[in-house]
Short mmCIF file of C-alpha atoms and ligand atoms in Angstrom, two decimals:
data_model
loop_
_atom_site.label_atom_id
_atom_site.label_comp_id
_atom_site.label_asym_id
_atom_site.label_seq_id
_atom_site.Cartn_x
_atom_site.Cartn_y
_atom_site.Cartn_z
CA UNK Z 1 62.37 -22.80 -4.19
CA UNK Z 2 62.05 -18.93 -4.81
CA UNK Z 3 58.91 -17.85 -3.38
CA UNK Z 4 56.74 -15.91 -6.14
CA UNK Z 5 55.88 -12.50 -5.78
CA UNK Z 6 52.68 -11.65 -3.96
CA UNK Z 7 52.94 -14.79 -2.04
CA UNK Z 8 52.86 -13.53 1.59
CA UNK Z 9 53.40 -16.04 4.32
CA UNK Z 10 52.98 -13.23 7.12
CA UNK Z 11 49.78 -12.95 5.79
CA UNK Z 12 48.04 -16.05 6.84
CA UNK Z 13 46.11 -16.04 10.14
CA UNK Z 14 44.01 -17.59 12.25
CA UNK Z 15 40.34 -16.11 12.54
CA UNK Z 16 38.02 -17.47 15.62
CA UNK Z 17 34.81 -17.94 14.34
CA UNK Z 18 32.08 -16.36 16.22
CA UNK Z 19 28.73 -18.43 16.41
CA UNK Z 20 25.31 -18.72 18.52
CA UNK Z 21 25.72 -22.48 17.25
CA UNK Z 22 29.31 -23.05 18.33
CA UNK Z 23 28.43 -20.99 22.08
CA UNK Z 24 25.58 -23.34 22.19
CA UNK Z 25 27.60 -26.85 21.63
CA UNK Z 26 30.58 -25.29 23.72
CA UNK Z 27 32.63 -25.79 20.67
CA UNK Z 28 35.95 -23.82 19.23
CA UNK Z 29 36.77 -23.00 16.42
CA UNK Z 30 39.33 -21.30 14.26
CA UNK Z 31 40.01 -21.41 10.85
CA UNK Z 32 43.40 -21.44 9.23
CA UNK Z 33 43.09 -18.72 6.40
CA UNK Z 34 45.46 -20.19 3.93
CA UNK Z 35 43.50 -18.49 0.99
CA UNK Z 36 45.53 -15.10 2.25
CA UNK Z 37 48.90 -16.64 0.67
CA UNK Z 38 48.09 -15.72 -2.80
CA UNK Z 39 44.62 -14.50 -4.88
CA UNK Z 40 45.47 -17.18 -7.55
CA UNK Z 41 47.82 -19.78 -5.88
CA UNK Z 42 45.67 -21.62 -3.60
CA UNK Z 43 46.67 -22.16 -0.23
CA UNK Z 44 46.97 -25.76 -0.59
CA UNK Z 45 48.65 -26.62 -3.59
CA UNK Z 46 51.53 -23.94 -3.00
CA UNK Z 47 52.75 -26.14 0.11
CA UNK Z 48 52.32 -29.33 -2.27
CA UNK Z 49 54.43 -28.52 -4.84
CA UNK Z 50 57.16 -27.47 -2.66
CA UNK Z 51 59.38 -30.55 -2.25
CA UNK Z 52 57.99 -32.04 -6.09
CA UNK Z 53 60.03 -28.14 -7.09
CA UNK Z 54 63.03 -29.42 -5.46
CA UNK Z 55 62.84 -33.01 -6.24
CA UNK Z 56 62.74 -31.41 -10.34
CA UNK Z 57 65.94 -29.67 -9.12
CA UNK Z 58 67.58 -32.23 -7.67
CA UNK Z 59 67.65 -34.32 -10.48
CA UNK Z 60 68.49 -31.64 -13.58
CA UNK Z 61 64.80 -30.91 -14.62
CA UNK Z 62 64.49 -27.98 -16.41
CA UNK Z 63 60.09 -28.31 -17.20
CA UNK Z 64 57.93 -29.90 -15.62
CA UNK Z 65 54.55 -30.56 -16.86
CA UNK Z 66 51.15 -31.93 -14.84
CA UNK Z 67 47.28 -32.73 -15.71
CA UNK Z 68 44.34 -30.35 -14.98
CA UNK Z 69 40.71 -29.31 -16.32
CA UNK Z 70 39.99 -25.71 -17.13
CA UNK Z 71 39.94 -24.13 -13.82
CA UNK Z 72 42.53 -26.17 -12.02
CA UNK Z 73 43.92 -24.59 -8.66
CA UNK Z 74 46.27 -27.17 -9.43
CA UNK Z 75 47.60 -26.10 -12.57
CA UNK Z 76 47.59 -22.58 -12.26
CA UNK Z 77 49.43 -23.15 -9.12
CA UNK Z 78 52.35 -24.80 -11.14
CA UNK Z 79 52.45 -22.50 -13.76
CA UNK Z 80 53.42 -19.67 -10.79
CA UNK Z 81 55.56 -21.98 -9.04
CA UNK Z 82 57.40 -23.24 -12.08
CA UNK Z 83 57.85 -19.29 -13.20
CA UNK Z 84 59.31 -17.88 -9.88
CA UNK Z 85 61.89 -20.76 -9.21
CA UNK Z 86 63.05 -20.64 -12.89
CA UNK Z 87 61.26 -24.28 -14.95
CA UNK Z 88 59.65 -24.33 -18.21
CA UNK Z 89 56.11 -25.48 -17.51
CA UNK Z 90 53.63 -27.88 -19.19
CA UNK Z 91 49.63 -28.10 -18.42
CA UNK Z 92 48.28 -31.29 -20.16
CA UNK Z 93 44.31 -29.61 -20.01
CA UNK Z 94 41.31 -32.19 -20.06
CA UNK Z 95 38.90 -31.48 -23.07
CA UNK Z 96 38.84 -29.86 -26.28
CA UNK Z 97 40.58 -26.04 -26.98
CA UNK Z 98 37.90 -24.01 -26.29
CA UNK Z 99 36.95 -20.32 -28.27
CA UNK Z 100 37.94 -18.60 -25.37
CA UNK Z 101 40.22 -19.26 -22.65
CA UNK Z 102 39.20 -19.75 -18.94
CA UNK Z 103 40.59 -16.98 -16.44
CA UNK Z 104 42.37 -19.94 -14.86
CA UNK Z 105 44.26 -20.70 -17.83
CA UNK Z 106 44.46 -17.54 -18.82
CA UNK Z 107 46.72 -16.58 -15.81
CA UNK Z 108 48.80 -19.60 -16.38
CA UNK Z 109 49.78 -19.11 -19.97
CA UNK Z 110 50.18 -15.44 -18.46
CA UNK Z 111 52.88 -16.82 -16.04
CA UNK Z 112 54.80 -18.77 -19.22
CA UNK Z 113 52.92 -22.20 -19.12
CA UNK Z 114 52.42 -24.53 -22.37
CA UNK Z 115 49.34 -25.65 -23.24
CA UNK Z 116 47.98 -29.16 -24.39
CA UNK Z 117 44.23 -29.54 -24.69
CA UNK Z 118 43.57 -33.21 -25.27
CA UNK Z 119 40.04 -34.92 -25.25
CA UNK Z 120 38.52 -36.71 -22.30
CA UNK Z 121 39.14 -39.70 -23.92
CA UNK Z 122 42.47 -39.28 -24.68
CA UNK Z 123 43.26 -37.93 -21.14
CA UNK Z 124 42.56 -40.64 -19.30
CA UNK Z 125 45.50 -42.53 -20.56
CA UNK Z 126 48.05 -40.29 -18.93
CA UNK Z 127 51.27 -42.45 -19.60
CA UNK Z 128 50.24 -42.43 -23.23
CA UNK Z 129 50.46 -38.31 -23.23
CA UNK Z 130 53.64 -38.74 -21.17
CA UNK Z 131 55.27 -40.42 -24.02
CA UNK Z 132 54.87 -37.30 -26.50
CA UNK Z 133 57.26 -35.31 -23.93
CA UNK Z 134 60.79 -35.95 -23.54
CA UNK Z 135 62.85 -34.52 -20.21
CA UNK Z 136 60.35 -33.67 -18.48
CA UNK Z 137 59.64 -33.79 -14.46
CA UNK Z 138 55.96 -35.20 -14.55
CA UNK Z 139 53.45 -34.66 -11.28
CA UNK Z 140 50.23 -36.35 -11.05
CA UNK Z 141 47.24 -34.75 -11.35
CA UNK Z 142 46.46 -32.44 -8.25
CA UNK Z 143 49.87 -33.27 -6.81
CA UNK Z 144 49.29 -36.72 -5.92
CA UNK Z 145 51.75 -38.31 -3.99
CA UNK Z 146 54.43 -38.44 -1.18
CA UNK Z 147 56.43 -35.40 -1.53
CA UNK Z 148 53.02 -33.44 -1.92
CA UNK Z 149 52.25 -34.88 1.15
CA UNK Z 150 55.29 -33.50 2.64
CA UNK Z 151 55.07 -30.45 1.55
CA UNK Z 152 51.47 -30.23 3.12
CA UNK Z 153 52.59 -31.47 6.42
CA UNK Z 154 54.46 -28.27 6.34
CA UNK Z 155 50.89 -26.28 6.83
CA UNK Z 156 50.89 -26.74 10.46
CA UNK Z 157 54.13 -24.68 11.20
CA UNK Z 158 51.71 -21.98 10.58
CA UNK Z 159 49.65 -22.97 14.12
CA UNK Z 160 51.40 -21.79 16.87
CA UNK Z 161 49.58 -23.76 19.47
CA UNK Z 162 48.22 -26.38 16.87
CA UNK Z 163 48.74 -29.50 19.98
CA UNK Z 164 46.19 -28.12 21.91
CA UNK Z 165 43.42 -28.74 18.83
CA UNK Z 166 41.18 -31.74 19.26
CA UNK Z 167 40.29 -31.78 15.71
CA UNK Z 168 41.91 -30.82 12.35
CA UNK Z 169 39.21 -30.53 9.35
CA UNK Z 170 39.88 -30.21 5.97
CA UNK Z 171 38.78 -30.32 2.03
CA UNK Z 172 39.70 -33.59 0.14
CA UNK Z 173 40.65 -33.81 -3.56
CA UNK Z 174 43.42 -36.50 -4.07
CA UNK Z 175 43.65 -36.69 -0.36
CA UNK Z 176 47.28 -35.44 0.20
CA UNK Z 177 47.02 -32.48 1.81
CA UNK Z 178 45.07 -34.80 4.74
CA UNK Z 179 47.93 -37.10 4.69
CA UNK Z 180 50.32 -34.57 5.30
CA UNK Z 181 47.99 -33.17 8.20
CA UNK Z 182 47.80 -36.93 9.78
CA UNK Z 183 51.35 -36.92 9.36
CA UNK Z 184 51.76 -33.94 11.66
CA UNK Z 185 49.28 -34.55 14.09
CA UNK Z 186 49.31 -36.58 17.23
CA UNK Z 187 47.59 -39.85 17.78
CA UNK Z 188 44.83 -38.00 20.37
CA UNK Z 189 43.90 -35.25 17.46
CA UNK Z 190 41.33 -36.29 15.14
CA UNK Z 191 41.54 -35.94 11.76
CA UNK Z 192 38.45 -35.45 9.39
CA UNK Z 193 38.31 -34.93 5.61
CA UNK Z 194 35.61 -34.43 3.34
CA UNK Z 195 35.45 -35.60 0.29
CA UNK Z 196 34.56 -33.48 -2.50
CA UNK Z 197 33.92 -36.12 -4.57
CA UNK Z 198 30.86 -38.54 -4.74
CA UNK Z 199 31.61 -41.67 -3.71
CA UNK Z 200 34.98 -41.57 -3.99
CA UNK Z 201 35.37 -44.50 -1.58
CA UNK Z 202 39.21 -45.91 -2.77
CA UNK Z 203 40.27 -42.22 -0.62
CA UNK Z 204 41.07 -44.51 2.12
CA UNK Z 205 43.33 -46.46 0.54
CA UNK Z 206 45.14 -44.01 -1.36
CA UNK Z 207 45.74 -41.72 1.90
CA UNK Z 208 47.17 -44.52 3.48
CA UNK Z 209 49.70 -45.26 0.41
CA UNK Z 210 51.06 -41.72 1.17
CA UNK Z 211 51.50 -42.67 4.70
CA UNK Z 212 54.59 -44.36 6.46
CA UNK Z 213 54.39 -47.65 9.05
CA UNK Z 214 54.28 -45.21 12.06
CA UNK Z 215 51.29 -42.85 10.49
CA UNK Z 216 49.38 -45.90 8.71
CA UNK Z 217 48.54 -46.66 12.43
CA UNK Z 218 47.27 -43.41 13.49
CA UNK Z 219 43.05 -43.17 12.44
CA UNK Z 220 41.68 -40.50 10.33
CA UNK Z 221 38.33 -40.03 9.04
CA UNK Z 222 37.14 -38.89 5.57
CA UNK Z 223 33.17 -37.89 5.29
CA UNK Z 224 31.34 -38.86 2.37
CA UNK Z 225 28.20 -37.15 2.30
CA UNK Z 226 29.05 -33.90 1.45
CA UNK Z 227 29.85 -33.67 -2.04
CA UNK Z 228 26.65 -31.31 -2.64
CA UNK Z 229 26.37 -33.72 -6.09
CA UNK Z 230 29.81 -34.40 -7.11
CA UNK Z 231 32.95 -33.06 -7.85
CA UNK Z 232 32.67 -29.33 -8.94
CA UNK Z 233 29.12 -29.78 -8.80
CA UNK Z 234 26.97 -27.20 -6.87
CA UNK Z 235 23.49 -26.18 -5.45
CA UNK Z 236 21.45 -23.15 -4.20
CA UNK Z 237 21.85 -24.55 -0.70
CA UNK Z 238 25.86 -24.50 -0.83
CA UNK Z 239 25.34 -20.91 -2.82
CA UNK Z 240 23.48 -19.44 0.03
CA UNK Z 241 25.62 -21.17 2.67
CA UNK Z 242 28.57 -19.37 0.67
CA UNK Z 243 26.75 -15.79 0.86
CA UNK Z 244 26.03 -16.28 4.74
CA UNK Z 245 29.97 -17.42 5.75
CA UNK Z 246 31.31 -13.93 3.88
CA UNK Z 247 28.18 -11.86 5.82
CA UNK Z 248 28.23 -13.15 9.09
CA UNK Z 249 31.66 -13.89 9.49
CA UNK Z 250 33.41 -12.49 6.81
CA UNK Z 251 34.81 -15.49 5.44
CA UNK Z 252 35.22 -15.74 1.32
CA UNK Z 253 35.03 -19.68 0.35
CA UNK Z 254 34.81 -21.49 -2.75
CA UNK Z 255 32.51 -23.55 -3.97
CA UNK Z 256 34.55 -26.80 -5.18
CA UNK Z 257 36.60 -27.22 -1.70
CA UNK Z 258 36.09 -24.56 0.96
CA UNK Z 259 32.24 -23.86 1.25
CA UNK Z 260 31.62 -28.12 1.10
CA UNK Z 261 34.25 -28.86 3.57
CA UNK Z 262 33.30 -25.82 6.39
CA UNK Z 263 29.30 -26.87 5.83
CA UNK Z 264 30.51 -30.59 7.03
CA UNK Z 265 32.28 -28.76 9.66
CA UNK Z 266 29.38 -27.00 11.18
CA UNK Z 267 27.01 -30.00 10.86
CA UNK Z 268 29.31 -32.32 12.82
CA UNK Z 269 29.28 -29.75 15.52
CA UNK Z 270 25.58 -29.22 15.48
CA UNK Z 271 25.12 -32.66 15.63
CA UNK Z 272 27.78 -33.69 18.60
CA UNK Z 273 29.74 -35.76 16.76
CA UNK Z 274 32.28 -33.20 17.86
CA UNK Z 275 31.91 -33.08 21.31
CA UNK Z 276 31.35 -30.36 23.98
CA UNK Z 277 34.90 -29.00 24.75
CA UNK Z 278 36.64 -29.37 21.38
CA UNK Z 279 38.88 -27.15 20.23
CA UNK Z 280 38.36 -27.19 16.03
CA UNK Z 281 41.35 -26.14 13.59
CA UNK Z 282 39.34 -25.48 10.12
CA UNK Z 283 41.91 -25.25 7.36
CA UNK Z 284 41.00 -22.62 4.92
CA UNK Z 285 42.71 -24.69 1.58
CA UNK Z 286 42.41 -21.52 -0.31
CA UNK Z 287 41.10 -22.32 -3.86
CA UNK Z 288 39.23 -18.92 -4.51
CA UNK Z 289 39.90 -18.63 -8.23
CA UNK Z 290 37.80 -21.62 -8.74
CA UNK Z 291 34.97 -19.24 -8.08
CA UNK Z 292 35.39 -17.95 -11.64
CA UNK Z 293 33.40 -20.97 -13.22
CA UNK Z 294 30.59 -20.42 -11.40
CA UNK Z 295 28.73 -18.51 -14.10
CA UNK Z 296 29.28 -21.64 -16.16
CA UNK Z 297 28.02 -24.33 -14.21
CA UNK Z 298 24.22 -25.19 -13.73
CA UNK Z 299 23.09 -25.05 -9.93
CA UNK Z 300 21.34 -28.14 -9.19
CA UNK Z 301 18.12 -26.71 -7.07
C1 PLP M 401 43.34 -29.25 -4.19
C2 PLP M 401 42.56 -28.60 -3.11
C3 PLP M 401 42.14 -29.30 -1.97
C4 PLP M 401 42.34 -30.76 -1.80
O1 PLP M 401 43.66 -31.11 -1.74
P1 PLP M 401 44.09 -32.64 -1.89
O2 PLP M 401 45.46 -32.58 -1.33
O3 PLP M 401 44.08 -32.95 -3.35
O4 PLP M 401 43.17 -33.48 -1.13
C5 PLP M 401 41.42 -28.63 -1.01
N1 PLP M 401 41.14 -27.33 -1.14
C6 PLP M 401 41.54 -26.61 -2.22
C7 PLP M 401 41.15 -25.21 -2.29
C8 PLP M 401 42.26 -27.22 -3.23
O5 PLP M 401 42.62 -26.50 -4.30
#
């Protein structure tokens, strides 16, 4: 696949954080900053559309089309992707046409993708929408699935010395990107998710589906508690959190993946479940543009 313009692999790099709280639990820990790739194209779902790209290719695709809401990393991702290596592209969008367009959409129809609004009802029979389009290369929503997977177990290359982590922790939508990190890690690194969903408990199960025999056996772990209310869902706490990662250490995140998944981070390590001597890899899914709906959600207090 043609890589799009402004998408900068060189520019990715590991930052060490600096913290009175990691000194004082004799902790490590670096975070992969995938969220330099690309402004728009978040870290994340760049590497999981790779291989779905050349599967489309492979088999004489010339559009492909995928699900999304409003400010979908997902779909604006596609619509980049699907530009630079030459497909038509399709977003299927959850919920009525609204007066004005999002900034998310905006810069997908931007980079040539088709809209379909269609109501929450309607949307969640996603093989009945499927039937309106003819020769098209369909991807779940959020790039669900095995060659997403594959594409994300690609994110390690990036890690020079990434066997001598103890721990890999990262956001979970879907839950491929972790598969695709348990895929490339060893059986003595530990691999923690969290959930950005509340009670999204079926995870489990549908990490393992993406997962071959020799994988199913290694054990991961997805956390559950910090969801901060749900999925795109946020409060003052996780606000301020956000404000104190870009002062102290400089580091941007967003409030949907990013800011939920670091705050686990630090808790676990204030609280020993990561032990003394651990050597964290934080991966920095990227996802910045989701920041733009902020001004249209209500905080919870
Ligand atoms: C989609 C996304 C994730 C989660 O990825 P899954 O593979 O769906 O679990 C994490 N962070 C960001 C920024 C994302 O856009």
């Amino acid at each position: 696949m043609n890589v799009p313009d402004n998408v900068n692999f060189q520019k990715i790099f590991l930052q060490q954080i600096k913290a009175d709280w990691l000194i004082e639990n004799n902790v490590e820990l670096n975070v992969l900053r995938l969220d330099e790739i690309h402004p728009i194209i978040s870290g994340t779902k760049f590497f999981k559309l790779k291989y779905y790209l050349k599967d489309a290719q492979d088999k004489g695709f010339s559009a492909i089309a995928s699900f999304g809401g409003a400010y979908s990393n997902h779909i604006v991702a596609l619509a980049f992707a699907c530009r630079n290596a030459g497909f038509k592209s399709v977003g299927i969008i959850r919920g009525e046409k609204p007066k004005q367009l999002s900034s998310t959409l905006l810069n997908a129809k931007e980079s040539g993708m088709q809209l379909h609004f269609v109501s929450r009802i309607d949307y969640l029979n996603k093989n009945n929408i499927k039937q309106n389009f003819k020769n098209i290369y369909w991807i779940e929503e959020g790039g669900y699935g095995t060659l997403g997977a594959q594409g994300a177990s690609e994110i390690i290359k990036c890690v020079k010395d990434f066997p001598q982590y103890t721990h890999i922790i990262c956001a979970v939508g879907t839950g491929t990107t972790l598969a695709g990190l348990i895929q490339t890690s060893s059986s003595n690194q530990k691999v923690i998710g969290v959930s950005v969903m509340k009670n999204n408990y079926e995870l489990q199960q549908k990490i393992q589906q993406l997962l071959n025999k020799k994988d199913r056996k290694k054990s991961f772990t997805v956390l559950h508690n910090f969801h901060f209310g749900g999925y795109g869902k946020c409060t003052n706490k996780l606000i301020d959190f956000m404000h104190e990662l870009q002062q102290q250490h400089q580091l941007p995140t967003d409030f949907v993946y990013t800011a939920k998944a670091f705050y686990a981070a630090k808790q676990i390590i204030i609280n020993k479940i990561i032990p003394s001597n651990s050597r964290v890899l934080f991966i920095h899914t990227g996802g910045l543009q989701g920041n733009s709906s902020l001004p249209f959600i209500i905080i919870i207090s």
